[in-house]
């Protein structure tokens, strides 16, 4: 979705790129397996409030990462985050592809102030319904609008880093790809695993640097993303205040649990607040979907390696809390790396 061409469909391997507040994540995928993962820290304030503050500096960071990790797959699939893209799930009467493309700008009339020629529109068909005679009646559509200026700027940034932008799509499509691949791999069960249905409920918990996001996919179709204001950087800030150290040093304290940094009271309080909010989100989802069979929250993100946080979240949930690695395609990378960059992997799974 978002931006693709004929070459994108023909390419065998993509480098998925996910640019976050704290980390730059790269994943090389051939469509079925992950051959390489690279993670680099993003300098302070290079990504602020979801925006890249210097595309030139980010391009240099990307270029250095590509060279350092010897990444040779130049076709790039880029994750777009909330500030770069509008998304809407809409129900439309049955229509042709040409009619759908013509209608998409109208669906964003309340969100877009500029002319439609300044945006690129795309869509994914989530499902359809038919009448008793089998005639197609309605379509369940995920619609996307992205400023042309944004896509062009990211294309230039990646080009300077030695990459070619072939696909740009919102983060929710990365998780949708993970679900799709997972269902295909396990549809028949086997190897001690039960069969996985395409209409199963899925929930992803991304404990990021700036905040924590909960992605909900009832019956395997995207519904909504909920945000919790605290992330790994909130915990690092608490550590810095507690020990009276520099923020960057506090991040190292937190990551390595130096002097019990992960279990200081300010961090325990934040774990509790995140856990309460997560439980509320899951409970509200079950209320809205009384027939829901959601039984697992799959966790990931830069803060997902903090064991006391995971313990606190598990205490608040009535369902299982499981590493997202259980859903990911094969990768030679260690589990910690896979868990940090699922969106980079998912966006490259085509």
CSV table of C-alpha atoms in Angstrom, one decimal:
chain,number,residue,atom,x,y,z
A,1,UNK,CA,0.0,0.0,0.0
A,2,UNK,CA,1.0,3.6,-0.3
A,3,UNK,CA,3.7,3.5,-3.0
A,4,UNK,CA,4.7,0.6,-5.2
A,5,UNK,CA,5.5,-0.2,-8.8
A,6,UNK,CA,6.0,-3.1,-11.2
A,7,UNK,CA,9.6,-3.5,-10.0
A,8,UNK,CA,8.4,-3.9,-6.4
A,9,UNK,CA,6.2,-6.8,-7.4
A,10,UNK,CA,9.0,-8.6,-9.2
A,11,UNK,CA,11.7,-8.1,-6.7
A,12,UNK,CA,12.7,-11.2,-4.6
A,13,UNK,CA,14.0,-9.4,-1.5
A,14,UNK,CA,13.2,-6.2,0.3
A,15,UNK,CA,14.9,-4.3,3.1
A,16,UNK,CA,12.2,-3.3,5.5
A,17,UNK,CA,12.9,0.1,7.2
A,18,UNK,CA,11.2,1.2,10.4
A,19,UNK,CA,12.4,4.5,11.8
A,20,UNK,CA,11.4,5.0,15.5
A,21,UNK,CA,12.2,7.6,18.1
A,22,UNK,CA,14.9,5.4,19.8
A,23,UNK,CA,16.0,2.9,17.1
A,24,UNK,CA,16.4,2.5,13.3
A,25,UNK,CA,15.3,-1.0,12.4
A,26,UNK,CA,16.2,-2.8,9.1
A,27,UNK,CA,15.1,-6.3,8.1
A,28,UNK,CA,15.9,-8.1,4.9
A,29,UNK,CA,13.1,-10.5,3.8
A,30,UNK,CA,12.6,-12.7,0.7
A,31,UNK,CA,8.8,-13.0,1.3
A,32,UNK,CA,9.0,-16.1,3.4
A,33,UNK,CA,12.1,-15.8,5.7
A,34,UNK,CA,14.1,-13.1,7.3
A,35,UNK,CA,17.8,-13.3,6.3
A,36,UNK,CA,19.1,-10.3,8.1
A,37,UNK,CA,18.2,-7.8,10.9
A,38,UNK,CA,20.1,-4.6,11.8
A,39,UNK,CA,19.2,-2.2,14.7
A,40,UNK,CA,20.9,1.1,15.3
A,41,UNK,CA,20.2,3.7,18.0
A,42,UNK,CA,18.7,7.0,16.8
A,43,UNK,CA,20.4,10.1,18.2
A,44,UNK,CA,18.4,12.2,20.6
A,45,UNK,CA,15.8,14.5,19.0
A,46,UNK,CA,16.4,13.2,15.5
A,47,UNK,CA,12.9,11.8,15.7
A,48,UNK,CA,10.6,14.1,17.8
A,49,UNK,CA,6.9,13.7,18.2
A,50,UNK,CA,6.9,11.1,15.4
A,51,UNK,CA,8.7,13.5,12.9
A,52,UNK,CA,12.2,13.2,11.5
A,53,UNK,CA,13.8,16.5,12.3
A,54,UNK,CA,16.6,16.2,9.7
A,55,UNK,CA,16.2,14.0,6.7
A,56,UNK,CA,19.8,14.5,5.7
A,57,UNK,CA,21.1,13.3,9.1
A,58,UNK,CA,18.7,10.3,9.0
A,59,UNK,CA,19.9,9.5,5.4
A,60,UNK,CA,23.5,9.4,6.8
A,61,UNK,CA,22.4,7.1,9.6
A,62,UNK,CA,20.7,4.8,7.1
A,63,UNK,CA,23.7,4.8,4.8
A,64,UNK,CA,26.1,4.0,7.6
A,65,UNK,CA,23.8,1.1,8.8
A,66,UNK,CA,23.5,-0.3,5.3
A,67,UNK,CA,27.3,-0.3,4.9
A,68,UNK,CA,28.0,-1.5,8.4
A,69,UNK,CA,25.7,-4.5,8.1
A,70,UNK,CA,26.5,-5.2,4.4
A,71,UNK,CA,22.9,-5.0,3.4
A,72,UNK,CA,22.7,-5.7,-0.4
A,73,UNK,CA,18.9,-5.7,-0.9
A,74,UNK,CA,18.4,-2.2,-2.2
A,75,UNK,CA,14.6,-2.4,-2.8
A,76,UNK,CA,13.1,-0.8,0.2
A,77,UNK,CA,9.8,-1.2,2.0
A,78,UNK,CA,9.2,1.7,4.4
A,79,UNK,CA,7.0,1.8,7.5
A,80,UNK,CA,4.8,4.9,7.7
A,81,UNK,CA,3.7,6.0,11.2
A,82,UNK,CA,0.6,7.9,12.3
A,83,UNK,CA,1.9,11.4,11.6
A,84,UNK,CA,2.7,10.5,8.0
A,85,UNK,CA,-0.5,8.8,6.9
A,86,UNK,CA,-4.3,8.9,7.3
A,87,UNK,CA,-6.1,5.6,7.5
A,88,UNK,CA,-9.8,4.8,7.5
A,89,UNK,CA,-11.7,1.5,7.7
A,90,UNK,CA,-14.8,2.0,5.6
A,91,UNK,CA,-17.7,0.0,4.2
A,92,UNK,CA,-18.6,0.6,0.5
A,93,UNK,CA,-21.1,-0.8,-1.9
A,94,UNK,CA,-19.6,-3.2,-4.4
A,95,UNK,CA,-17.7,-1.4,-7.2
A,96,UNK,CA,-14.9,-1.9,-9.7
A,97,UNK,CA,-11.3,-1.1,-8.9
A,98,UNK,CA,-11.4,2.0,-11.1
A,99,UNK,CA,-14.6,3.2,-9.3
A,100,UNK,CA,-12.9,2.5,-5.9
A,101,UNK,CA,-9.8,4.5,-6.8
A,102,UNK,CA,-12.1,7.4,-8.0
A,103,UNK,CA,-14.0,7.3,-4.7
A,104,UNK,CA,-11.1,7.1,-2.3
A,105,UNK,CA,-10.3,10.9,-2.1
A,106,UNK,CA,-14.0,11.6,-1.3
A,107,UNK,CA,-13.7,9.3,1.8
A,108,UNK,CA,-10.9,11.6,3.2
A,109,UNK,CA,-12.8,14.9,2.6
A,110,UNK,CA,-13.1,15.6,6.3
A,111,UNK,CA,-9.4,15.0,6.9
A,112,UNK,CA,-7.6,16.6,4.0
A,113,UNK,CA,-7.6,20.4,3.6
A,114,UNK,CA,-5.3,20.5,0.5
A,115,UNK,CA,-6.3,19.3,-2.9
A,116,UNK,CA,-6.5,15.6,-3.6
A,117,UNK,CA,-3.7,15.9,-6.1
A,118,UNK,CA,-1.3,16.5,-3.2
A,119,UNK,CA,-2.0,13.0,-1.8
A,120,UNK,CA,-1.5,9.4,-2.8
A,121,UNK,CA,-4.3,7.1,-2.1
A,122,UNK,CA,-4.3,3.3,-1.7
A,123,UNK,CA,-6.5,0.6,-0.2
A,124,UNK,CA,-6.7,-3.0,1.0
A,125,UNK,CA,-9.9,-5.1,0.7
A,126,UNK,CA,-10.4,-6.7,4.2
A,127,UNK,CA,-13.6,-8.6,3.2
A,128,UNK,CA,-16.7,-8.7,1.2
A,129,UNK,CA,-20.4,-9.7,1.6
A,130,UNK,CA,-22.8,-11.1,-0.9
A,131,UNK,CA,-26.6,-11.5,-1.2
A,132,UNK,CA,-28.4,-14.8,-1.2
A,133,UNK,CA,-27.9,-15.2,-4.9
A,134,UNK,CA,-24.1,-14.8,-4.5
A,135,UNK,CA,-23.9,-11.3,-5.9
A,136,UNK,CA,-21.3,-9.1,-4.3
A,137,UNK,CA,-23.0,-6.3,-2.2
A,138,UNK,CA,-20.5,-4.6,0.1
A,139,UNK,CA,-16.8,-4.3,0.6
A,140,UNK,CA,-14.9,-3.8,3.8
A,141,UNK,CA,-12.0,-1.5,2.9
A,142,UNK,CA,-8.9,-0.1,4.7
A,143,UNK,CA,-8.2,3.2,2.9
A,144,UNK,CA,-4.9,5.2,3.1
A,145,UNK,CA,-3.9,8.7,2.2
A,146,UNK,CA,-0.3,10.0,2.3
A,147,UNK,CA,1.0,13.4,1.2
A,148,UNK,CA,2.9,13.2,-2.0
A,149,UNK,CA,5.5,15.6,-0.5
A,150,UNK,CA,6.1,13.1,2.3
A,151,UNK,CA,6.6,10.1,0.0
A,152,UNK,CA,8.9,12.1,-2.2
A,153,UNK,CA,11.0,13.3,0.7
A,154,UNK,CA,11.4,9.8,2.1
A,155,UNK,CA,12.3,8.6,-1.4
A,156,UNK,CA,15.1,11.1,-1.6
A,157,UNK,CA,16.3,10.2,1.9
A,158,UNK,CA,16.5,6.5,1.1
A,159,UNK,CA,18.1,7.2,-2.3
A,160,UNK,CA,20.9,9.1,-0.6
A,161,UNK,CA,21.4,6.1,1.6
A,162,UNK,CA,21.7,3.8,-1.4
A,163,UNK,CA,18.2,2.3,-1.1
A,164,UNK,CA,15.2,2.5,-3.6
A,165,UNK,CA,11.8,3.2,-2.2
A,166,UNK,CA,9.4,0.6,-3.7
A,167,UNK,CA,6.7,0.3,-1.0
A,168,UNK,CA,5.6,2.7,1.7
A,169,UNK,CA,2.7,1.6,3.9
A,170,UNK,CA,1.4,2.2,7.4
A,171,UNK,CA,2.6,0.2,10.4
A,172,UNK,CA,-0.8,-1.6,10.6
A,173,UNK,CA,-0.1,-3.2,7.3
A,174,UNK,CA,3.2,-4.6,8.6
A,175,UNK,CA,1.3,-6.4,11.4
A,176,UNK,CA,-1.4,-7.5,8.8
A,177,UNK,CA,1.4,-9.1,6.8
A,178,UNK,CA,2.7,-10.9,9.8
A,179,UNK,CA,-0.8,-12.3,10.5
A,180,UNK,CA,-1.3,-13.3,6.9
A,181,UNK,CA,2.1,-15.1,6.8
A,182,UNK,CA,1.5,-16.8,10.1
A,183,UNK,CA,-2.0,-18.1,9.1
A,184,UNK,CA,-0.6,-19.5,5.8
A,185,UNK,CA,2.3,-21.3,7.6
A,186,UNK,CA,0.0,-22.8,10.2
A,187,UNK,CA,-3.4,-23.2,8.5
A,188,UNK,CA,-3.2,-26.9,8.6
A,189,UNK,CA,-1.5,-27.2,12.0
A,190,UNK,CA,1.2,-29.8,12.5
A,191,UNK,CA,4.5,-29.9,14.4
A,192,UNK,CA,2.5,-30.0,17.7
A,193,UNK,CA,0.6,-26.8,16.8
A,194,UNK,CA,-3.1,-26.5,16.3
A,195,UNK,CA,-4.5,-25.2,13.1
A,196,UNK,CA,-4.6,-21.4,12.9
A,197,UNK,CA,-7.8,-19.8,11.5
A,198,UNK,CA,-7.8,-16.7,9.2
A,199,UNK,CA,-10.6,-15.2,11.3
A,200,UNK,CA,-8.8,-15.5,14.6
A,201,UNK,CA,-8.5,-12.4,16.8
A,202,UNK,CA,-5.0,-10.9,17.2
A,203,UNK,CA,-3.6,-8.2,19.5
A,204,UNK,CA,-0.1,-6.7,19.3
A,205,UNK,CA,1.5,-4.7,22.1
A,206,UNK,CA,4.4,-2.5,20.9
A,207,UNK,CA,6.3,-1.2,23.9
A,208,UNK,CA,8.2,1.5,22.0
A,209,UNK,CA,10.6,4.3,23.0
A,210,UNK,CA,8.2,7.2,23.0
A,211,UNK,CA,5.0,5.4,23.8
A,212,UNK,CA,3.2,2.0,23.9
A,213,UNK,CA,0.7,1.0,21.2
A,214,UNK,CA,-1.9,-1.7,21.1
A,215,UNK,CA,-3.0,-2.9,17.7
A,216,UNK,CA,-6.3,-4.8,17.5
A,217,UNK,CA,-7.3,-7.2,14.7
A,218,UNK,CA,-10.7,-8.8,15.4
A,219,UNK,CA,-11.1,-11.8,13.1
A,220,UNK,CA,-7.7,-11.0,11.6
A,221,UNK,CA,-8.8,-7.6,10.2
A,222,UNK,CA,-7.4,-4.3,11.5
A,223,UNK,CA,-9.8,-2.4,13.6
A,224,UNK,CA,-8.0,0.2,15.8
A,225,UNK,CA,-4.7,1.3,17.4
A,226,UNK,CA,-4.8,2.4,21.0
A,227,UNK,CA,-1.9,4.4,22.5
A,228,UNK,CA,-0.5,4.4,26.1
A,229,UNK,CA,1.5,7.5,26.7
A,230,UNK,CA,4.4,5.8,28.5
A,231,UNK,CA,7.3,4.1,26.7
A,232,UNK,CA,10.9,3.0,27.3
A,233,UNK,CA,12.1,6.6,27.4
A,234,UNK,CA,9.7,7.4,30.2
A,235,UNK,CA,11.3,4.6,32.2
A,236,UNK,CA,14.8,5.9,31.4
A,237,UNK,CA,13.8,9.3,32.6
A,238,UNK,CA,12.6,7.9,35.9
A,239,UNK,CA,16.0,6.1,36.2
A,240,UNK,CA,17.9,9.3,35.5
A,241,UNK,CA,16.0,11.2,38.2
A,242,UNK,CA,16.3,8.3,40.7
A,243,UNK,CA,20.1,7.9,40.3
A,244,UNK,CA,20.9,11.5,39.4
A,245,UNK,CA,22.7,10.5,36.2
A,246,UNK,CA,22.7,11.7,32.6
A,247,UNK,CA,19.8,10.5,30.4
A,248,UNK,CA,22.0,8.5,28.1
A,249,UNK,CA,23.6,6.8,31.0
A,250,UNK,CA,20.2,6.1,32.5
A,251,UNK,CA,19.2,4.2,29.3
A,252,UNK,CA,22.2,2.0,29.8
A,253,UNK,CA,21.3,1.5,33.5
A,254,UNK,CA,17.8,0.5,32.5
A,255,UNK,CA,18.8,-1.9,29.7
A,256,UNK,CA,21.4,-3.7,31.9
A,257,UNK,CA,19.4,-3.5,35.1
A,258,UNK,CA,22.4,-1.8,36.7
A,259,UNK,CA,22.0,-1.5,40.5
A,260,UNK,CA,18.4,-2.8,40.1
A,261,UNK,CA,17.4,0.1,37.9
A,262,UNK,CA,14.5,-2.0,36.5
A,263,UNK,CA,12.9,-2.4,39.9
A,264,UNK,CA,13.2,1.0,41.4
A,265,UNK,CA,9.8,2.3,42.7
A,266,UNK,CA,9.3,4.9,40.0
A,267,UNK,CA,9.6,2.2,37.3
A,268,UNK,CA,7.4,-0.2,39.2
A,269,UNK,CA,4.7,2.6,39.3
A,270,UNK,CA,5.0,3.1,35.6
A,271,UNK,CA,4.7,-0.6,34.9
A,272,UNK,CA,1.5,-0.6,37.0
A,273,UNK,CA,0.0,2.3,35.0
A,274,UNK,CA,0.8,0.6,31.7
A,275,UNK,CA,-0.6,-2.7,32.9
A,276,UNK,CA,-3.9,-1.0,34.1
A,277,UNK,CA,-4.3,0.8,30.8
A,278,UNK,CA,-3.5,-2.4,28.7
A,279,UNK,CA,-6.1,-4.4,30.7
A,280,UNK,CA,-8.6,-1.6,30.2
A,281,UNK,CA,-8.0,-1.7,26.4
A,282,UNK,CA,-8.4,-5.5,26.2
A,283,UNK,CA,-11.5,-5.4,28.4
A,284,UNK,CA,-13.1,-2.7,26.2
A,285,UNK,CA,-12.3,-4.8,23.1
A,286,UNK,CA,-14.0,-7.8,24.6
A,287,UNK,CA,-17.0,-5.6,25.5
A,288,UNK,CA,-17.3,-4.4,21.9
A,289,UNK,CA,-16.8,-7.9,20.5
A,290,UNK,CA,-18.8,-10.2,22.9
A,291,UNK,CA,-18.1,-13.2,20.7
A,292,UNK,CA,-14.4,-12.4,20.7
A,293,UNK,CA,-12.0,-15.3,21.3
A,294,UNK,CA,-8.9,-13.1,21.9
A,295,UNK,CA,-6.7,-15.3,24.1
A,296,UNK,CA,-3.2,-13.8,23.5
A,297,UNK,CA,-1.4,-10.5,23.5
A,298,UNK,CA,1.8,-10.7,21.5
A,299,UNK,CA,4.4,-8.2,22.8
A,300,UNK,CA,7.3,-6.5,21.0
A,301,UNK,CA,9.2,-3.2,20.9
A,302,UNK,CA,12.4,-1.7,22.4
A,303,UNK,CA,11.0,-2.0,25.9
A,304,UNK,CA,9.9,-5.6,25.6
A,305,UNK,CA,13.1,-6.9,27.1
A,306,UNK,CA,12.4,-5.5,30.6
A,307,UNK,CA,11.4,-8.6,32.6
A,308,UNK,CA,9.7,-6.8,35.5
A,309,UNK,CA,7.6,-4.8,33.1
A,310,UNK,CA,6.4,-8.0,31.3
A,311,UNK,CA,5.7,-9.6,34.7
A,312,UNK,CA,3.5,-6.6,35.7
A,313,UNK,CA,1.6,-6.6,32.4
A,314,UNK,CA,1.0,-10.4,32.7
A,315,UNK,CA,-0.4,-9.9,36.2
A,316,UNK,CA,-3.0,-7.5,34.9
A,317,UNK,CA,-4.1,-9.6,31.9
A,318,UNK,CA,-6.6,-12.5,32.1
A,319,UNK,CA,-5.2,-13.8,28.8
A,320,UNK,CA,-1.7,-14.9,27.7
A,321,UNK,CA,1.2,-12.5,27.1
A,322,UNK,CA,3.5,-14.1,24.5
A,323,UNK,CA,6.6,-13.0,22.6
A,324,UNK,CA,5.8,-11.9,19.0
A,325,UNK,CA,8.6,-14.2,17.9
A,326,UNK,CA,6.1,-17.0,18.1
A,327,UNK,CA,4.4,-15.5,15.1
A,328,UNK,CA,7.4,-14.4,13.1
A,329,UNK,CA,8.9,-16.1,10.1
A,330,UNK,CA,12.2,-17.9,10.4
A,331,UNK,CA,15.2,-15.6,11.1
A,332,UNK,CA,18.8,-16.4,12.0
A,333,UNK,CA,18.7,-13.3,14.3
A,334,UNK,CA,18.5,-13.6,18.1
A,335,UNK,CA,15.1,-13.4,19.7
A,336,UNK,CA,15.7,-9.9,21.2
A,337,UNK,CA,16.4,-8.5,17.7
A,338,UNK,CA,13.3,-10.0,16.2
A,339,UNK,CA,11.2,-8.7,19.0
A,340,UNK,CA,12.4,-5.1,18.6
A,341,UNK,CA,11.7,-4.8,14.9
A,342,UNK,CA,8.5,-6.7,13.8
A,343,UNK,CA,7.2,-3.8,11.7
A,344,UNK,CA,10.4,-3.7,9.7
A,345,UNK,CA,10.0,-7.5,9.1
A,346,UNK,CA,6.3,-7.3,8.4
A,347,UNK,CA,6.5,-4.4,5.9
A,348,UNK,CA,9.0,-6.4,3.8
A,349,UNK,CA,6.8,-9.6,3.7
A,350,UNK,CA,5.2,-9.4,0.4
